[in-house]
PDB file of C-alpha atoms in Angstrom:
ATOM      1  CA  UNK A 164     -22.559  11.618  16.604  1.00 40.00           C
ATOM      2  CA  UNK A 165     -22.915  10.972  12.866  1.00 41.00           C
ATOM      3  CA  UNK A 166     -20.212  13.541  12.098  1.00 42.00           C
ATOM      4  CA  UNK A 167     -17.845  11.917  14.620  1.00 43.00           C
ATOM      5  CA  UNK A 168     -18.409   8.488  13.115  1.00 46.00           C
ATOM      6  CA  UNK A 169     -17.763   9.912   9.652  1.00 45.00           C
ATOM      7  CA  UNK A 170     -14.428  11.368  10.782  1.00 48.00           C
ATOM      8  CA  UNK A 171     -13.366   8.015  12.263  1.00 55.00           C
ATOM      9  CA  UNK A 172     -14.298   6.085   9.133  1.00 67.00           C
ATOM     10  CA  UNK A 173     -11.484   4.104   7.528  1.00 72.00           C
ATOM     11  CA  UNK A 174     -11.917   3.916   3.770  1.00 88.00           C
ATOM     12  CA  UNK A 175     -11.904   0.688   1.797  1.00 93.00           C
ATOM     13  CA  UNK A 176      -8.978   1.954  -0.278  1.00 94.00           C
ATOM     14  CA  UNK A 177      -6.914   2.648   2.833  1.00 95.00           C
ATOM     15  CA  UNK A 178      -7.682  -0.880   4.063  1.00 94.00           C
ATOM     16  CA  UNK A 179      -6.629  -2.367   0.714  1.00 96.00           C
ATOM     17  CA  UNK A 180      -3.387  -0.362   0.702  1.00 96.00           C
ATOM     18  CA  UNK A 181      -2.712  -1.595   4.227  1.00 96.00           C
ATOM     19  CA  UNK A 182      -3.189  -5.221   3.190  1.00 96.00           C
ATOM     20  CA  UNK A 183      -0.950  -4.779   0.152  1.00 96.00           C
ATOM     21  CA  UNK A 184       1.676  -3.030   2.288  1.00 96.00           C
ATOM     22  CA  UNK A 185       1.829  -5.950   4.729  1.00 95.00           C
ATOM     23  CA  UNK A 186       1.880  -8.550   1.943  1.00 95.00           C
ATOM     24  CA  UNK A 187       4.783  -6.763   0.251  1.00 93.00           C
ATOM     25  CA  UNK A 188       6.820  -6.671   3.464  1.00 90.00           C
ATOM     26  CA  UNK A 189       6.235 -10.347   4.205  1.00 91.00           C
ATOM     27  CA  UNK A 190       6.915 -11.368   0.598  1.00 91.00           C
ATOM     28  CA  UNK A 191      10.144  -9.344   0.611  1.00 87.00           C
ATOM     29  CA  UNK A 192      11.298 -11.302   3.678  1.00 82.00           C
ATOM     30  CA  UNK A 193      10.950 -14.579   1.786  1.00 85.00           C
ATOM     31  CA  UNK A 194      12.496 -13.260  -1.425  1.00 85.00           C
ATOM     32  CA  UNK A 195      15.488 -11.828   0.481  1.00 79.00           C
ATOM     33  CA  UNK A 196      16.730 -15.411   0.896  1.00 77.00           C
ATOM     34  CA  UNK A 197      17.596 -15.597  -2.820  1.00 81.00           C
ATOM     35  CA  UNK A 198      20.596 -13.815  -4.300  1.00 76.00           C
ATOM     36  CA  UNK A 199      20.205 -12.642  -7.900  1.00 79.00           C
ATOM     37  CA  UNK A 200      22.348 -10.881 -10.498  1.00 78.00           C
ATOM     38  CA  UNK A 201      21.279  -8.182 -12.928  1.00 74.00           C
ATOM     39  CA  UNK A 202      24.220  -7.580 -15.198  1.00 76.00           C
ATOM     40  CA  UNK A 203      27.227  -6.670 -13.039  1.00 75.00           C
ATOM     41  CA  UNK A 204      25.085  -5.935  -9.968  1.00 72.00           C
ATOM     42  CA  UNK A 205      24.396  -8.557  -7.306  1.00 71.00           C
ATOM     43  CA  UNK A 206      21.411  -8.158  -4.990  1.00 75.00           C
ATOM     44  CA  UNK A 207      18.622 -10.015  -3.252  1.00 76.00           C
ATOM     45  CA  UNK A 208      15.341 -10.932  -4.942  1.00 82.00           C
ATOM     46  CA  UNK A 209      13.546  -8.780  -2.379  1.00 83.00           C
ATOM     47  CA  UNK A 210      14.300  -5.856  -4.670  1.00 83.00           C
ATOM     48  CA  UNK A 211      11.395  -7.064  -6.839  1.00 86.00           C
ATOM     49  CA  UNK A 212       8.750  -6.188  -4.273  1.00 90.00           C
ATOM     50  CA  UNK A 213      10.260  -4.169  -1.398  1.00 82.00           C
ATOM     51  CA  UNK A 214      10.184  -0.767  -3.180  1.00 86.00           C
ATOM     52  CA  UNK A 215       6.425  -1.193  -3.565  1.00 91.00           C
ATOM     53  CA  UNK A 216       6.102  -0.643   0.196  1.00 91.00           C
ATOM     54  CA  UNK A 217       7.723   2.792  -0.205  1.00 90.00           C
ATOM     55  CA  UNK A 218       5.376   3.618  -3.067  1.00 93.00           C
ATOM     56  CA  UNK A 219       2.371   2.730  -0.878  1.00 95.00           C
ATOM     57  CA  UNK A 220       3.946   4.792   1.902  1.00 94.00           C
ATOM     58  CA  UNK A 221       4.070   7.787  -0.484  1.00 95.00           C
ATOM     59  CA  UNK A 222       0.481   7.302  -1.653  1.00 95.00           C
ATOM     60  CA  UNK A 223      -0.960   7.037   1.866  1.00 96.00           C
ATOM     61  CA  UNK A 224       1.064   9.986   3.165  1.00 96.00           C
ATOM     62  CA  UNK A 225       0.080  12.128   0.165  1.00 96.00           C
ATOM     63  CA  UNK A 226      -3.639  11.357   0.458  1.00 96.00           C
ATOM     64  CA  UNK A 227      -4.316  10.783   4.174  1.00 95.00           C
ATOM     65  CA  UNK A 228      -1.302  12.380   5.829  1.00 95.00           C
ATOM     66  CA  UNK A 229       1.415  11.372   8.275  1.00 96.00           C
ATOM     67  CA  UNK A 230      -0.981  10.123  10.976  1.00 94.00           C
ATOM     68  CA  UNK A 231      -2.473   7.373   8.820  1.00 94.00           C
ATOM     69  CA  UNK A 232       0.974   6.544   7.455  1.00 96.00           C
ATOM     70  CA  UNK A 233       2.298   6.123  10.982  1.00 96.00           C
ATOM     71  CA  UNK A 234      -0.503   3.625  11.675  1.00 95.00           C
ATOM     72  CA  UNK A 235       0.278   1.781   8.441  1.00 96.00           C
ATOM     73  CA  UNK A 236       3.998   1.509   9.239  1.00 96.00           C
ATOM     74  CA  UNK A 237       3.420   0.051  12.702  1.00 96.00           C
ATOM     75  CA  UNK A 238       0.799  -2.320  11.299  1.00 95.00           C
ATOM     76  CA  UNK A 239       3.303  -3.537   8.713  1.00 94.00           C
ATOM     77  CA  UNK A 240       5.941  -3.941  11.416  1.00 95.00           C
ATOM     78  CA  UNK A 241       3.578  -6.003  13.585  1.00 95.00           C
ATOM     79  CA  UNK A 242       2.489  -8.306  10.745  1.00 95.00           C
ATOM     80  CA  UNK A 243       6.076  -8.788   9.589  1.00 91.00           C
ATOM     81  CA  UNK A 244       7.158  -9.566  13.152  1.00 93.00           C
ATOM     82  CA  UNK A 245       4.397 -12.174  13.494  1.00 94.00           C
ATOM     83  CA  UNK A 246       5.424 -13.802  10.226  1.00 92.00           C
ATOM     84  CA  UNK A 247       9.077 -14.017  11.269  1.00 90.00           C
ATOM     85  CA  UNK A 248       8.174 -15.222  14.778  1.00 91.00           C
ATOM     86  CA  UNK A 249       5.845 -17.990  13.549  1.00 93.00           C
ATOM     87  CA  UNK A 250       8.407 -19.004  10.928  1.00 91.00           C
ATOM     88  CA  UNK A 251      11.135 -19.235  13.584  1.00 90.00           C
ATOM     89  CA  UNK A 252       8.903 -21.366  15.828  1.00 93.00           C
ATOM     90  CA  UNK A 253       8.047 -23.716  12.950  1.00 93.00           C
ATOM     91  CA  UNK A 254      11.737 -23.924  12.040  1.00 92.00           C
ATOM     92  CA  UNK A 255      12.601 -25.031  15.597  1.00 92.00           C
ATOM     93  CA  UNK A 256      10.041 -27.853  15.627  1.00 93.00           C
ATOM     94  CA  UNK A 257      11.601 -31.143  14.409  1.00 92.00           C
ATOM     95  CA  UNK A 258      10.375 -32.281  11.026  1.00 92.00           C
ATOM     96  CA  UNK A 259       8.553 -35.562  10.423  1.00 93.00           C
ATOM     97  CA  UNK A 260      10.821 -38.567   9.692  1.00 91.00           C
ATOM     98  CA  UNK A 261       9.477 -38.891   6.126  1.00 93.00           C
ATOM     99  CA  UNK A 262       9.933 -35.175   5.317  1.00 92.00           C
ATOM    100  CA  UNK A 263      13.125 -34.172   3.497  1.00 91.00           C
ATOM    101  CA  UNK A 264      12.669 -30.420   3.090  1.00 91.00           C
ATOM    102  CA  UNK A 265      14.309 -29.363   6.381  1.00 90.00           C
ATOM    103  CA  UNK A 266      17.304 -27.666   4.805  1.00 89.00           C
ATOM    104  CA  UNK A 267      15.275 -25.641   2.302  1.00 88.00           C
ATOM    105  CA  UNK A 268      12.727 -24.676   4.948  1.00 90.00           C
ATOM    106  CA  UNK A 269      15.493 -23.491   7.277  1.00 88.00           C
ATOM    107  CA  UNK A 270      17.066 -21.371   4.552  1.00 82.00           C
ATOM    108  CA  UNK A 271      13.782 -19.489   4.152  1.00 83.00           C
ATOM    109  CA  UNK A 272      12.414 -19.317   7.696  1.00 85.00           C
ATOM    110  CA  UNK A 273      15.544 -19.714   9.811  1.00 82.00           C
ATOM    111  CA  UNK A 274      16.279 -15.998   9.706  1.00 75.00           C
ATOM    112  CA  UNK A 275      19.221 -15.242  11.979  1.00 70.00           C
ATOM    113  CA  UNK A 276      18.349 -12.956  14.923  1.00 76.00           C
ATOM    114  CA  UNK A 277      21.015 -10.493  13.785  1.00 80.00           C
ATOM    115  CA  UNK A 278      19.496 -10.170  10.300  1.00 82.00           C
ATOM    116  CA  UNK A 279      15.934 -10.059  11.642  1.00 84.00           C
ATOM    117  CA  UNK A 280      16.809  -7.318  14.139  1.00 88.00           C
ATOM    118  CA  UNK A 281      18.648  -5.285  11.505  1.00 88.00           C
ATOM    119  CA  UNK A 282      15.733  -5.680   9.090  1.00 88.00           C
ATOM    120  CA  UNK A 283      13.123  -4.528  11.614  1.00 92.00           C
ATOM    121  CA  UNK A 284      15.148  -1.508  12.756  1.00 94.00           C
ATOM    122  CA  UNK A 285      16.008  -0.495   9.195  1.00 92.00           C
ATOM    123  CA  UNK A 286      12.376  -0.790   8.119  1.00 93.00           C
ATOM    124  CA  UNK A 287      11.085   1.406  10.959  1.00 96.00           C
ATOM    125  CA  UNK A 288      13.701   4.122  10.444  1.00 96.00           C
ATOM    126  CA  UNK A 289      13.534   4.106   6.645  1.00 95.00           C
ATOM    127  CA  UNK A 290       9.730   4.123   6.513  1.00 95.00           C
ATOM    128  CA  UNK A 291       9.343   6.966   8.989  1.00 97.00           C
ATOM    129  CA  UNK A 292      12.072   9.030   7.312  1.00 97.00           C
ATOM    130  CA  UNK A 293      10.273   8.547   3.987  1.00 96.00           C
ATOM    131  CA  UNK A 294       6.918   9.595   5.501  1.00 96.00           C
ATOM    132  CA  UNK A 295       8.410  12.592   7.337  1.00 97.00           C
ATOM    133  CA  UNK A 296      10.162  13.949   4.246  1.00 97.00           C
ATOM    134  CA  UNK A 297       7.018  13.431   2.160  1.00 96.00           C
ATOM    135  CA  UNK A 298       4.847  15.201   4.733  1.00 96.00           C
ATOM    136  CA  UNK A 299       7.142  18.188   5.272  1.00 96.00           C
ATOM    137  CA  UNK A 300       7.777  18.685   1.561  1.00 96.00           C
ATOM    138  CA  UNK A 301       4.047  18.649   0.833  1.00 96.00           C
ATOM    139  CA  UNK A 302       3.559  21.493   3.305  1.00 94.00           C
ATOM    140  CA  UNK A 303       6.474  23.537   1.992  1.00 94.00           C
ATOM    141  CA  UNK A 304       5.444  23.055  -1.655  1.00 94.00           C
ATOM    142  CA  UNK A 305       1.727  23.596  -0.914  1.00 93.00           C
ATOM    143  CA  UNK A 306       0.943  20.224  -2.464  1.00 93.00           C
ATOM    144  CA  UNK A 307       2.800  20.781  -5.725  1.00 93.00           C
ATOM    145  CA  UNK A 308       5.506  18.652  -7.394  1.00 93.00           C
ATOM    146  CA  UNK A 309       4.357  15.223  -6.200  1.00 95.00           C
ATOM    147  CA  UNK A 310       6.816  13.419  -8.487  1.00 94.00           C
ATOM    148  CA  UNK A 311       9.795  15.295  -7.067  1.00 94.00           C
ATOM    149  CA  UNK A 312       8.617  14.736  -3.508  1.00 95.00           C
ATOM    150  CA  UNK A 313       7.984  11.019  -4.056  1.00 94.00           C
ATOM    151  CA  UNK A 314      11.430  10.376  -5.515  1.00 94.00           C
ATOM    152  CA  UNK A 315      13.322  12.501  -2.979  1.00 95.00           C
ATOM    153  CA  UNK A 316      11.509  10.969  -0.001  1.00 95.00           C
ATOM    154  CA  UNK A 317      12.313   7.498  -1.346  1.00 92.00           C
ATOM    155  CA  UNK A 318      16.007   8.383  -1.642  1.00 94.00           C
ATOM    156  CA  UNK A 319      16.109   9.549   1.984  1.00 95.00           C
ATOM    157  CA  UNK A 320      14.078   6.564   3.185  1.00 94.00           C
ATOM    158  CA  UNK A 321      15.982   3.910   1.256  1.00 92.00           C
ATOM    159  CA  UNK A 322      19.329   5.478   2.190  1.00 94.00           C
ATOM    160  CA  UNK A 323      18.406   5.421   5.893  1.00 95.00           C
ATOM    161  CA  UNK A 324      17.208   1.826   5.541  1.00 92.00           C
ATOM    162  CA  UNK A 325      20.368   0.631   3.780  1.00 90.00           C
ATOM    163  CA  UNK A 326      22.801   2.516   6.038  1.00 93.00           C
ATOM    164  CA  UNK A 327      21.279   0.734   9.033  1.00 94.00           C
ATOM    165  CA  UNK A 328      20.582  -2.712   7.561  1.00 88.00           C
ATOM    166  CA  UNK A 329      23.781  -3.639   5.736  1.00 86.00           C
ATOM    167  CA  UNK A 330      26.336  -2.766   8.451  1.00 90.00           C
ATOM    168  CA  UNK A 331      24.215  -4.379  11.197  1.00 89.00           C
ATOM    169  CA  UNK A 332      23.255  -7.475   9.193  1.00 83.00           C
ATOM    170  CA  UNK A 333      26.357  -8.051   7.093  1.00 79.00           C
ATOM    171  CA  UNK A 334      29.164  -6.233   8.923  1.00 82.00           C
ATOM    172  CA  UNK A 335      32.251  -8.496   9.160  1.00 80.00           C
ATOM    173  CA  UNK A 336      30.464 -10.944   6.826  1.00 75.00           C
ATOM    174  CA  UNK A 337      31.351  -8.978   3.702  1.00 79.00           C
ATOM    175  CA  UNK A 338      34.441  -6.737   3.481  1.00 83.00           C
ATOM    176  CA  UNK A 339      33.819  -3.273   4.935  1.00 85.00           C
ATOM    177  CA  UNK A 340      35.330  -1.632   1.866  1.00 84.00           C
ATOM    178  CA  UNK A 341      32.513  -3.202  -0.198  1.00 80.00           C
ATOM    179  CA  UNK A 342      29.808  -1.773   2.051  1.00 86.00           C
ATOM    180  CA  UNK A 343      29.507   1.734   0.501  1.00 88.00           C
ATOM    181  CA  UNK A 344      29.144   0.404  -3.036  1.00 85.00           C
ATOM    182  CA  UNK A 345      26.570  -2.146  -1.882  1.00 82.00           C
ATOM    183  CA  UNK A 346      24.507   0.558  -0.162  1.00 87.00           C
ATOM    184  CA  UNK A 347      24.727   2.937  -3.115  1.00 89.00           C
ATOM    185  CA  UNK A 348      23.762   0.164  -5.563  1.00 85.00           C
ATOM    186  CA  UNK A 349      20.691  -0.802  -3.524  1.00 84.00           C
ATOM    187  CA  UNK A 350      19.517   2.787  -3.097  1.00 89.00           C
ATOM    188  CA  UNK A 351      20.099   3.582  -6.772  1.00 90.00           C
ATOM    189  CA  UNK A 352      18.234   0.527  -8.075  1.00 87.00           C
ATOM    190  CA  UNK A 353      15.276   1.056  -5.727  1.00 87.00           C
ATOM    191  CA  UNK A 354      15.064   4.728  -6.700  1.00 90.00           C
ATOM    192  CA  UNK A 355      15.183   3.853 -10.402  1.00 91.00           C
ATOM    193  CA  UNK A 356      12.398   1.350  -9.710  1.00 90.00           C
ATOM    194  CA  UNK A 357      10.258   4.117  -8.209  1.00 90.00           C
ATOM    195  CA  UNK A 358      10.958   6.459 -11.130  1.00 93.00           C
ATOM    196  CA  UNK A 359       9.941   3.787 -13.650  1.00 93.00           C
ATOM    197  CA  UNK A 360       6.590   3.152 -11.951  1.00 93.00           C
ATOM    198  CA  UNK A 361       6.034   6.836 -11.105  1.00 94.00           C
ATOM    199  CA  UNK A 362       3.361   7.329 -13.808  1.00 95.00           C
ATOM    200  CA  UNK A 363       1.344   4.514 -12.203  1.00 94.00           C
ATOM    201  CA  UNK A 364       1.870   6.008  -8.748  1.00 95.00           C
ATOM    202  CA  UNK A 365       0.606   9.397  -9.950  1.00 95.00           C
ATOM    203  CA  UNK A 366      -2.532   7.813 -11.392  1.00 96.00           C
ATOM    204  CA  UNK A 367      -3.147   5.883  -8.160  1.00 95.00           C
ATOM    205  CA  UNK A 368      -2.779   9.052  -6.061  1.00 96.00           C
ATOM    206  CA  UNK A 369      -5.114  11.006  -8.342  1.00 96.00           C
ATOM    207  CA  UNK A 370      -7.741   8.264  -8.314  1.00 96.00           C
ATOM    208  CA  UNK A 371      -7.532   7.829  -4.535  1.00 96.00           C
ATOM    209  CA  UNK A 372      -7.932  11.558  -3.867  1.00 96.00           C
ATOM    210  CA  UNK A 373     -10.951  11.762  -6.154  1.00 95.00           C
ATOM    211  CA  UNK A 374     -12.514   8.582  -4.798  1.00 93.00           C
ATOM    212  CA  UNK A 375     -12.135   9.403  -1.090  1.00 93.00           C
ATOM    213  CA  UNK A 376     -12.235  13.210  -1.412  1.00 92.00           C
ATOM    214  CA  UNK A 377      -9.086  13.411   0.731  1.00 93.00           C
ATOM    215  CA  UNK A 378      -5.946  15.517   0.377  1.00 95.00           C
ATOM    216  CA  UNK A 379      -4.510  16.012   3.859  1.00 94.00           C
ATOM    217  CA  UNK A 380      -1.897  18.632   4.776  1.00 95.00           C
ATOM    218  CA  UNK A 381      -0.122  17.847   8.060  1.00 94.00           C
ATOM    219  CA  UNK A 382      -0.495  21.166   9.820  1.00 91.00           C
ATOM    220  CA  UNK A 383       0.223  21.158  13.582  1.00 86.00           C
ATOM    221  CA  UNK A 384       0.747  17.394  13.636  1.00 91.00           C
ATOM    222  CA  UNK A 385       3.003  15.601  16.127  1.00 92.00           C
ATOM    223  CA  UNK A 386       5.678  13.604  14.287  1.00 95.00           C
ATOM    224  CA  UNK A 387       6.316  11.380  17.306  1.00 94.00           C
ATOM    225  CA  UNK A 388       6.380   7.889  15.781  1.00 95.00           C
ATOM    226  CA  UNK A 389       4.731   6.337  18.854  1.00 93.00           C
ATOM    227  CA  UNK A 390       1.540   8.425  18.821  1.00 90.00           C
ATOM    228  CA  UNK A 391      -0.303   5.813  16.800  1.00 89.00           C
ATOM    229  CA  UNK A 392      -3.749   6.778  18.124  1.00 82.00           C
ATOM    230  CA  UNK A 393      -3.462  10.282  16.652  1.00 80.00           C
ATOM    231  CA  UNK A 394      -5.007   9.907  13.205  1.00 68.00           C
TER     232      UNK A 394
END
């Protein structure tokens, strides 16, 4: 019985990564409402925090494997959905007569169903593609070349995310001929972000493995995204 309980134990670090993962997703939703410019490139402010979710995805998949990552992704989806749902409900409730922040509140929490749906679908696909590539590459490389695996999995994940999100959310809103450059710009900037913080990511992975004595290889695992109970 003691051994079984030990196997089912969820570490404090995993819990903290899960909290940070959810906070990053929810924060990105709010920041996406602001458009920013960095030199010639235009983007949303969500770029500041959203790539962090992919970095956490890489860390969890590298240390605890695809099963725990699958749980983390669905947890993030659920928390993000709750945030958007509660925000939409609050946005529909009439404001007090003396309150004059209705327009600003609506811009942040009045997320259009089309954008919300595109965001949720893109997040699920991109996150699971990232985790799958990370898991399979770890097996094929026998755990070597973490940096290469982290960057390549992010490229696949972010590309899947952007290919789904931008056409579904912004199709016919921005010219279709601008779509490829927008997708490529987003993927490039997010990948550069990951490369810049890669030394920190490597240190976090090393510390986590040593602290929890975990380094899972996903042998004979089911990659079905709905088998959440299989840890």
